[in-house]
Amino acid sequence: MSLTLFGAQLSPFVRKVRLCLLEKSLDYRLEVVMPFTPPEWYLQLNPLGRIPALKDDELCLADSSVICQYLEEAYADTTRLYGNDAPQRAQIRWLEKYADYELAPLTTFGIFRNRILKPSMGHTCNEDGVQAALNEKLPPHFDYLERQLGQNDYFVGSQLSLADIAITCQLINLEHGAEQVDASRWPALAAHFARMKTLASVASLLPEEQRMNAKLIEMGKRVQQPG
């Protein structure tokens, strides 16, 4: 087994695969590839140029959900992250998709990209778009996730799954963008996020990410300074 993950640490989709690997205790090597300017050789792994991609010996895969589901099936003797039966697996895949396709455009591409990435590259933050995401678009999604959690510790069943990981990965990018889930409005979701950040896997990644995020913020400030 020789696992190599390609991508950038602050990507929620790369983070999702890293947490999957860590929870399964699978050794891997991270090779940093930036999402907007991938090298030509990377396009041989993923012709779309998106991150992440994974190599397992000679096998090459792209797309975080495809990768995580492959790891679940290929390494069946590791911790299970897609449930114990068909109904659970379906629910977990649905919530993973929900995080990737409904939350990501708002938490990552709306708030984190505008607040952190765009200023670091010398572009202006679209704060109106950020506020629309926070006040209009995200609340219905958080309402839905709050109902899904109810009084439970996990989104599906009684153990950690990719549903928990995928949703947490998007909320981490929300936090990197200087926003939080309002615990007074969504107490179950906020408590779930707080618990997830105490997991050894999540806690092992956050300090490096926070340092990188702080550097990007400083870059943005320098770029915006006159002269």
Short mmCIF file of C-alpha atoms in Angstrom, two decimals:
data_model
loop_
_atom_site.label_atom_id
_atom_site.label_comp_id
_atom_site.label_asym_id
_atom_site.label_seq_id
_atom_site.Cartn_x
_atom_site.Cartn_y
_atom_site.Cartn_z
CA MET A 1 0.00 0.00 0.00
CA SER A 2 1.32 3.42 -1.00
CA LEU A 3 -1.24 6.19 -0.59
CA THR A 4 -0.55 9.71 -1.86
CA LEU A 5 -3.12 12.46 -1.48
CA PHE A 6 -2.84 15.53 -3.69
CA GLY A 7 -4.32 18.87 -2.67
CA ALA A 8 -4.16 21.93 -0.41
CA GLN A 9 -4.71 21.81 3.35
CA LEU A 10 -7.40 24.51 3.54
CA SER A 11 -9.64 22.78 1.00
CA PRO A 12 -12.59 21.21 2.84
CA PHE A 13 -12.59 18.36 0.33
CA VAL A 14 -8.93 17.58 0.91
CA ARG A 15 -9.58 17.85 4.64
CA LYS A 16 -12.45 15.37 4.33
CA VAL A 17 -10.17 12.76 2.75
CA ARG A 18 -7.39 13.43 5.28
CA LEU A 19 -9.84 12.87 8.15
CA CYS A 20 -11.11 9.70 6.50
CA LEU A 21 -7.52 8.42 6.23
CA LEU A 22 -6.75 9.39 9.83
CA GLU A 23 -9.89 7.79 11.25
CA LYS A 24 -9.03 4.62 9.36
CA SER A 25 -5.40 4.79 10.60
CA LEU A 26 -4.12 4.60 7.02
CA ASP A 27 -0.66 5.99 6.37
CA TYR A 28 -0.48 8.47 3.51
CA ARG A 29 1.68 11.21 2.05
CA LEU A 30 0.25 14.65 1.27
CA GLU A 31 1.62 16.32 -1.85
CA VAL A 32 0.50 19.94 -2.02
CA VAL A 33 -1.26 20.93 -5.23
CA MET A 34 -2.97 24.33 -5.43
CA PRO A 35 -6.49 24.27 -6.86
CA PHE A 36 -6.32 27.27 -9.20
CA THR A 37 -2.96 26.65 -10.89
CA PRO A 38 -2.35 22.89 -10.90
CA PRO A 39 0.84 21.70 -12.62
CA GLU A 40 0.53 20.01 -15.98
CA TRP A 41 1.39 16.58 -14.55
CA TYR A 42 -1.57 16.82 -12.17
CA LEU A 43 -3.97 16.99 -15.10
CA GLN A 44 -2.92 13.44 -15.90
CA LEU A 45 -4.38 12.41 -12.54
CA ASN A 46 -7.46 14.61 -12.77
CA PRO A 47 -8.16 16.24 -16.14
CA LEU A 48 -10.55 18.67 -14.43
CA GLY A 49 -7.65 20.05 -12.36
CA ARG A 50 -9.67 19.96 -9.14
CA ILE A 51 -8.46 18.75 -5.77
CA PRO A 52 -8.18 16.27 -4.19
CA ALA A 53 -6.84 13.31 -6.09
CA LEU A 54 -5.48 10.06 -4.66
CA LYS A 55 -2.97 7.51 -5.85
CA ASP A 56 -3.05 4.05 -4.31
CA ASP A 57 -0.08 2.30 -5.90
CA GLU A 58 -1.02 2.49 -9.61
CA LEU A 59 -4.67 3.42 -9.11
CA CYS A 60 -5.56 7.12 -9.58
CA LEU A 61 -8.84 8.58 -8.34
CA ALA A 62 -10.38 12.05 -8.14
CA ASP A 63 -13.33 13.55 -6.22
CA SER A 64 -13.40 13.44 -2.43
CA SER A 65 -16.56 11.34 -2.15
CA VAL A 66 -15.31 8.78 -4.67
CA ILE A 67 -12.00 8.59 -2.80
CA CYS A 68 -13.59 8.15 0.62
CA GLN A 69 -15.98 5.48 -0.60
CA TYR A 70 -13.08 3.68 -2.28
CA LEU A 71 -11.12 3.72 0.99
CA GLU A 72 -14.16 2.30 2.79
CA GLU A 73 -14.40 -0.61 0.36
CA ALA A 74 -10.73 -1.24 -0.34
CA TYR A 75 -9.69 -1.21 3.32
CA ALA A 76 -12.64 -3.07 4.79
CA ASP A 77 -10.75 -4.03 7.96
CA THR A 78 -10.48 -0.38 9.05
CA THR A 79 -12.95 1.77 11.00
CA ARG A 80 -16.26 1.91 9.13
CA LEU A 81 -17.38 5.42 8.20
CA TYR A 82 -20.35 4.66 5.93
CA GLY A 83 -22.66 2.93 8.38
CA ASN A 84 -23.63 -0.62 9.08
CA ASP A 85 -26.51 -1.25 6.66
CA ALA A 86 -28.08 0.05 3.46
CA PRO A 87 -30.34 2.68 5.09
CA GLN A 88 -27.43 4.13 7.05
CA ARG A 89 -25.14 4.14 4.03
CA ALA A 90 -27.79 5.97 2.00
CA GLN A 91 -28.32 8.59 4.72
CA ILE A 92 -24.59 9.15 5.12
CA ARG A 93 -24.04 9.57 1.39
CA TRP A 94 -26.96 11.98 1.22
CA LEU A 95 -25.61 14.17 4.04
CA GLU A 96 -22.10 14.03 2.59
CA LYS A 97 -23.51 15.22 -0.74
CA TYR A 98 -25.56 17.86 1.08
CA ALA A 99 -22.40 19.24 2.70
CA ASP A 100 -20.43 19.20 -0.55
CA TYR A 101 -23.11 20.66 -2.82
CA GLU A 102 -25.27 22.84 -0.55
CA LEU A 103 -23.00 24.04 2.26
CA ALA A 104 -19.74 24.37 0.29
CA PRO A 105 -20.96 27.06 -2.14
CA LEU A 106 -21.80 29.21 0.89
CA THR A 107 -19.31 28.35 3.66
CA THR A 108 -16.24 27.80 1.47
CA PHE A 109 -16.80 29.51 -1.88
CA GLY A 110 -19.00 32.25 -0.46
CA ILE A 111 -17.57 33.20 2.94
CA PHE A 112 -14.06 31.71 3.18
CA ARG A 113 -13.14 32.55 -0.41
CA ASN A 114 -14.39 36.14 -0.09
CA ARG A 115 -13.03 36.84 3.36
CA ILE A 116 -9.66 35.07 3.09
CA LEU A 117 -8.62 33.92 -0.38
CA LYS A 118 -9.67 36.89 -2.50
CA PRO A 119 -7.96 39.56 -0.33
CA SER A 120 -4.78 37.45 -0.16
CA MET A 121 -4.68 37.55 -3.99
CA GLY A 122 -5.33 41.27 -4.16
CA HIS A 123 -9.03 41.02 -4.96
CA THR A 124 -11.89 42.72 -3.14
CA CYS A 125 -14.09 40.78 -0.76
CA ASN A 126 -17.72 40.77 -1.80
CA GLU A 127 -19.05 41.46 1.69
CA ASP A 128 -22.61 41.79 0.39
CA GLY A 129 -22.34 38.22 -0.84
CA VAL A 130 -20.94 37.13 2.52
CA GLN A 131 -23.82 38.73 4.38
CA ALA A 132 -26.37 37.19 2.03
CA ALA A 133 -24.86 33.77 2.68
CA LEU A 134 -24.89 34.31 6.44
CA ASN A 135 -28.31 35.88 6.82
CA GLU A 136 -30.38 34.46 3.98
CA LYS A 137 -28.93 31.31 2.46
CA LEU A 138 -27.24 29.38 5.27
CA PRO A 139 -29.99 29.57 7.95
CA PRO A 140 -32.40 27.18 6.15
CA HIS A 141 -29.57 24.67 5.76
CA PHE A 142 -28.65 25.00 9.44
CA ASP A 143 -32.33 24.58 10.35
CA TYR A 144 -32.38 21.32 8.38
CA LEU A 145 -29.18 20.01 9.96
CA GLU A 146 -30.43 20.94 13.43
CA ARG A 147 -33.55 18.84 12.82
CA GLN A 148 -31.48 15.95 11.47
CA LEU A 149 -29.33 15.89 14.61
CA GLY A 150 -32.12 16.23 17.14
CA GLN A 151 -30.75 15.02 20.47
CA ASN A 152 -28.21 12.69 18.90
CA ASP A 153 -24.43 12.91 19.08
CA TYR A 154 -24.01 11.92 15.43
CA PHE A 155 -25.98 12.57 12.27
CA VAL A 156 -26.50 8.89 11.43
CA GLY A 157 -26.56 6.05 13.94
CA SER A 158 -24.53 6.01 17.13
CA GLN A 159 -21.03 6.41 15.72
CA LEU A 160 -18.90 8.79 13.67
CA SER A 161 -19.52 8.72 9.94
CA LEU A 162 -18.59 10.59 6.78
CA ALA A 163 -21.75 12.63 7.27
CA ASP A 164 -20.28 14.14 10.45
CA ILE A 165 -16.89 14.63 8.81
CA ALA A 166 -18.21 16.25 5.62
CA ILE A 167 -20.41 18.74 7.49
CA THR A 168 -17.64 19.55 9.95
CA CYS A 169 -15.21 20.23 7.08
CA GLN A 170 -17.50 22.94 5.75
CA LEU A 171 -18.05 24.48 9.18
CA ILE A 172 -14.28 24.65 9.67
CA ASN A 173 -14.04 26.81 6.55
CA LEU A 174 -16.85 28.95 7.91
CA GLU A 175 -14.77 29.39 11.06
CA HIS A 176 -11.63 30.16 9.02
CA GLY A 177 -13.74 32.91 7.44
CA ALA A 178 -14.32 34.44 10.91
CA GLU A 179 -17.88 33.18 11.38
CA GLN A 180 -19.50 30.68 13.74
CA VAL A 181 -22.67 28.66 13.99
CA ASP A 182 -24.96 30.61 16.33
CA ALA A 183 -25.30 28.32 19.35
CA SER A 184 -28.38 30.16 20.59
CA ARG A 185 -30.22 29.45 17.33
CA TRP A 186 -28.73 26.05 16.40
CA PRO A 187 -27.55 24.54 19.72
CA ALA A 188 -27.35 20.92 18.52
CA LEU A 189 -25.32 21.80 15.42
CA ALA A 190 -22.99 24.09 17.37
CA ALA A 191 -22.47 21.43 20.05
CA HIS A 192 -21.80 18.78 17.40
CA PHE A 193 -19.18 21.02 15.76
CA ALA A 194 -17.51 21.66 19.13
CA ARG A 195 -17.35 17.91 19.83
CA MET A 196 -15.97 17.17 16.39
CA LYS A 197 -13.12 19.62 16.90
CA THR A 198 -12.02 17.62 19.95
CA LEU A 199 -11.53 14.44 17.88
CA ALA A 200 -7.86 13.53 17.69
CA SER A 201 -8.00 13.46 13.88
CA VAL A 202 -9.53 16.93 13.58
CA ALA A 203 -7.37 18.40 16.34
CA SER A 204 -4.24 17.13 14.59
CA LEU A 205 -5.01 19.16 11.45
CA LEU A 206 -6.40 22.40 12.88
CA PRO A 207 -3.22 24.08 14.25
CA GLU A 208 -1.45 23.96 10.88
CA GLU A 209 -4.59 25.16 9.11
CA GLN A 210 -5.03 28.02 11.55
CA ARG A 211 -1.44 29.14 11.00
CA MET A 212 -1.92 29.02 7.23
CA ASN A 213 -5.18 30.93 7.51
CA ALA A 214 -3.52 33.61 9.65
CA LYS A 215 -0.77 34.00 7.05
CA LEU A 216 -3.35 34.48 4.31
CA ILE A 217 -5.10 37.13 6.40
CA GLU A 218 -1.78 38.98 6.84
CA MET A 219 -1.10 38.70 3.13
CA GLY A 220 -4.48 40.26 2.44
CA LYS A 221 -3.74 43.15 4.77
CA ARG A 222 -0.36 43.81 3.13
CA VAL A 223 -1.80 43.65 -0.38
CA GLN A 224 -4.45 46.21 0.55
CA GLN A 225 -2.01 48.68 2.09
CA PRO A 226 -1.45 51.76 -0.14
CA GLY A 227 1.98 52.32 -1.70
#
